Short mmCIF file of C-alpha atoms in Angstrom, two decimals:
data_model
loop_
_atom_site.label_atom_id
_atom_site.label_comp_id
_atom_site.label_asym_id
_atom_site.label_seq_id
_atom_site.Cartn_x
_atom_site.Cartn_y
_atom_site.Cartn_z
CA MET A 1 -1.58 52.31 73.14
CA GLU A 2 -0.17 50.69 70.01
CA THR A 3 1.73 48.10 72.08
CA ARG A 4 -1.43 47.28 73.99
CA THR A 5 -3.41 46.85 70.77
CA ARG A 6 -0.69 44.61 69.32
CA GLN A 7 -0.57 42.49 72.50
CA ARG A 8 -4.34 42.11 72.42
CA SER A 9 -4.26 41.21 68.76
CA THR A 10 -1.57 38.61 69.42
CA ALA A 11 -3.61 37.15 72.31
CA ASP A 12 -6.70 37.03 70.07
CA GLU A 13 -4.72 35.33 67.32
CA ARG A 14 -3.27 32.82 69.78
CA ARG A 15 -6.74 32.17 71.22
CA ALA A 16 -8.04 31.43 67.70
CA THR A 17 -5.11 29.08 67.08
CA VAL A 18 -5.78 27.28 70.35
CA MET A 19 -9.47 26.96 69.45
CA ARG A 20 -8.61 25.36 66.09
CA THR A 21 -6.25 22.95 67.79
CA ALA A 22 -8.57 22.25 70.72
CA ILE A 23 -11.53 21.38 68.50
CA ARG A 24 -9.48 18.63 66.84
CA THR A 25 -8.05 17.42 70.14
CA PHE A 26 -11.38 17.28 72.00
CA ALA A 27 -13.18 15.83 68.97
CA ALA A 28 -10.78 12.89 68.95
CA ARG A 29 -10.96 11.96 72.64
CA GLY A 30 -13.87 13.83 74.17
CA TYR A 31 -14.10 16.15 77.12
CA TYR A 32 -13.21 13.57 79.73
CA GLY A 33 -10.46 11.93 77.66
CA THR A 34 -8.63 15.16 76.81
CA SER A 35 -6.45 17.10 79.22
CA THR A 36 -5.39 20.71 79.04
CA THR A 37 -1.85 19.36 78.70
CA ASP A 38 -2.97 17.57 75.50
CA VAL A 39 -4.45 20.80 74.11
CA ALA A 40 -1.45 22.95 75.09
CA LYS A 41 0.98 20.46 73.56
CA ALA A 42 -1.02 20.25 70.31
CA ALA A 43 -1.17 24.06 70.15
CA GLY A 44 2.53 24.41 70.84
CA ILE A 45 2.06 26.53 73.96
CA SER A 46 2.60 26.03 77.67
CA GLN A 47 -0.22 24.88 79.87
CA GLY A 48 0.22 28.10 81.86
CA TYR A 49 -0.39 30.18 78.74
CA LEU A 50 -3.45 28.08 77.94
CA TYR A 51 -4.83 29.01 81.37
CA ARG A 52 -4.18 32.67 80.62
CA LEU A 53 -6.40 32.32 77.56
CA PHE A 54 -9.08 30.10 79.16
CA LYS A 55 -9.90 29.93 82.86
CA ASP A 56 -10.02 26.14 82.88
CA LYS A 57 -10.76 23.09 80.75
CA GLU A 58 -14.51 23.56 81.05
CA ALA A 59 -14.29 27.18 79.90
CA LEU A 60 -12.29 26.07 76.86
CA PHE A 61 -14.79 23.36 76.00
CA VAL A 62 -17.70 25.79 76.46
CA ALA A 63 -15.96 28.13 74.01
CA LEU A 64 -15.80 25.24 71.53
CA VAL A 65 -19.52 24.48 71.95
CA ASP A 66 -20.28 28.17 71.41
CA HIS A 67 -18.06 28.14 68.30
CA CYS A 68 -19.96 25.15 66.89
CA SER A 69 -23.26 26.84 67.71
CA ASP A 70 -22.08 29.91 65.78
CA ARG A 71 -21.19 27.73 62.79
CA LEU A 72 -24.67 26.18 62.84
CA ARG A 73 -26.32 29.59 63.09
CA GLU A 74 -24.24 31.08 60.27
CA ALA A 75 -25.02 28.13 57.99
CA ALA A 76 -28.72 28.39 58.86
CA ALA A 77 -28.75 32.11 58.06
CA THR A 78 -27.09 31.54 54.69
CA ALA A 79 -29.53 28.74 53.87
CA ALA A 80 -32.57 30.73 54.97
CA ALA A 81 -31.48 33.68 52.84
CA SER A 82 -31.33 31.43 49.77
CA VAL A 83 -34.96 30.26 50.04
CA ARG A 84 -37.26 32.06 47.62
CA THR A 85 -40.58 31.08 49.16
CA THR A 86 -42.39 31.60 52.45
CA ASP A 87 -43.32 27.94 52.71
CA PRO A 88 -42.13 26.83 56.18
CA GLN A 89 -41.21 23.34 54.98
CA ALA A 90 -39.04 24.75 52.19
CA VAL A 91 -37.11 26.77 54.78
CA VAL A 92 -36.82 23.73 57.07
CA ASP A 93 -35.53 21.67 54.13
CA ALA A 94 -32.90 24.31 53.31
CA LEU A 95 -31.80 24.43 56.94
CA THR A 96 -31.62 20.63 57.03
CA ALA A 97 -29.23 20.66 54.06
CA ALA A 98 -27.14 23.36 55.75
CA TYR A 99 -27.05 21.38 58.99
CA ASP A 100 -25.90 18.25 57.15
CA GLU A 101 -23.13 20.30 55.56
CA VAL A 102 -21.91 21.62 58.93
CA ILE A 103 -21.87 18.20 60.59
CA GLY A 104 -19.98 16.89 57.58
CA ASP A 105 -17.05 18.47 59.43
CA ARG A 106 -16.46 15.55 61.78
CA ASP A 107 -14.71 17.69 64.38
CA VAL A 108 -17.77 19.94 64.75
CA LEU A 109 -20.02 16.91 64.90
CA MET A 110 -17.94 15.23 67.57
CA ILE A 111 -17.76 18.38 69.73
CA LEU A 112 -21.57 18.60 69.63
CA MET A 113 -21.95 14.92 70.47
CA HIS A 114 -19.36 15.00 73.26
CA ALA A 115 -21.00 18.12 74.67
CA GLN A 116 -24.34 16.35 74.95
CA GLY A 117 -22.62 13.44 76.65
CA CYS A 118 -21.09 15.64 79.35
CA ALA A 119 -23.92 18.13 79.75
CA THR A 120 -24.02 17.29 83.46
CA GLU A 121 -20.99 19.58 83.82
CA PRO A 122 -22.69 22.90 84.72
CA GLY A 123 -21.01 25.17 82.18
CA ILE A 124 -21.20 22.64 79.37
CA GLY A 125 -24.86 21.88 80.08
CA GLU A 126 -25.63 25.59 79.92
CA ALA A 127 -23.73 25.91 76.63
CA VAL A 128 -25.64 22.96 75.13
CA ARG A 129 -28.98 24.43 76.26
CA ARG A 130 -27.96 27.82 74.85
CA CYS A 131 -27.06 26.16 71.54
CA TYR A 132 -30.42 24.39 71.28
CA ALA A 133 -32.36 27.49 72.34
CA ARG A 134 -30.57 29.57 69.76
CA GLN A 135 -31.18 27.06 66.96
CA VAL A 136 -34.84 26.44 67.85
CA GLU A 137 -35.72 30.12 68.13
CA TYR A 138 -33.90 30.97 64.91
CA LEU A 139 -35.68 28.18 63.05
CA ARG A 140 -39.02 29.33 64.43
CA ALA A 141 -38.39 32.98 63.51
CA VAL A 142 -37.01 32.44 60.03
CA SER A 143 -39.35 29.68 58.87
CA GLY A 144 -42.69 30.12 60.59
CA ALA A 145 -42.58 26.34 61.11
CA SER A 146 -44.95 24.68 63.56
CA ASP A 147 -43.70 23.15 66.79
CA GLU A 148 -44.15 19.72 65.19
CA GLN A 149 -42.03 20.69 62.16
CA ILE A 150 -39.36 22.03 64.51
CA ARG A 151 -39.40 18.81 66.57
CA ARG A 152 -39.11 16.76 63.39
CA TYR A 153 -36.19 18.89 62.20
CA PHE A 154 -34.30 18.27 65.45
CA ALA A 155 -35.20 14.57 65.53
CA ASP A 156 -33.84 14.21 61.99
CA ALA A 157 -30.75 16.27 62.88
CA LEU A 158 -29.95 14.05 65.86
CA LEU A 159 -30.35 10.95 63.71
CA SER A 160 -28.05 12.53 61.13
CA ASN A 161 -25.47 13.05 63.89
CA VAL A 162 -25.48 9.35 64.67
CA LEU A 163 -25.40 8.31 61.02
CA VAL A 164 -22.38 10.50 60.29
CA ALA A 165 -20.63 9.46 63.52
CA ILE A 166 -20.94 5.76 62.71
CA ASP A 167 -20.21 6.34 59.01
CA ALA A 168 -23.51 4.74 58.00
CA ALA A 169 -23.05 6.11 54.47
CA ALA A 170 -20.34 3.48 53.98
CA VAL A 171 -22.62 0.63 55.11
CA ASP A 172 -24.67 -1.09 52.42
CA ALA A 173 -27.16 -2.95 54.60
CA PRO A 174 -30.93 -2.77 54.99
CA TRP A 175 -30.75 -1.25 58.47
CA ALA A 176 -28.41 1.52 57.29
CA ARG A 177 -30.51 2.29 54.20
CA THR A 178 -33.63 2.44 56.39
CA LEU A 179 -32.05 4.87 58.84
CA ARG A 180 -30.49 7.02 56.12
CA GLY A 181 -33.84 7.45 54.39
CA ARG A 182 -34.50 11.15 54.00
CA THR A 183 -32.65 12.23 57.14
CA GLY A 184 -29.25 10.65 56.71
CA PRO A 185 -26.62 12.31 54.57
CA ALA A 186 -25.89 10.07 51.60
CA ARG A 187 -22.39 11.44 51.24
CA GLU A 188 -19.18 10.74 53.06
CA PRO A 189 -18.25 13.24 55.78
CA ARG A 190 -15.72 15.86 54.68
CA ALA A 191 -12.16 15.36 55.73
CA THR A 192 -11.02 17.99 58.17
#
């Protein structure tokens, strides 16, 4: 029994290591531009062992989307818990700040953006829909926000994604200042 527990623990640890490596690898080149060979090499394991941990490339990428969704949900929960009012907009504002913090991790941002771009892959599309459903329903439950406030939150979040991805914070031009407005993070993305 102890050997079995240790083997499982080692497999879980290796899976976590592969996930950390895979998020960086896929973030850099996207789903279509990254092979399982690339991920295995970056993780320092054989491709065969990678397939023991994840059924295929799509399953690995789906696990990454789910991981990013979990990060968003955890940040939202922390932000919601810090709000000391029942005003829906105050909760939405706190969740917006938490979202901007999460996407400041460029690897997370790029996984989310790549996932949307390849959502025609069945498993990835389902993972993206699951991510949105989870975020929308959490926002609705924790804030009491109207459908319009929720739509605005997601519209602003998607614009923030683009602004961070193109590093609009580093651009001092009228178009960039206009788009940054309230929705765009004014800070540089965090180094990962």
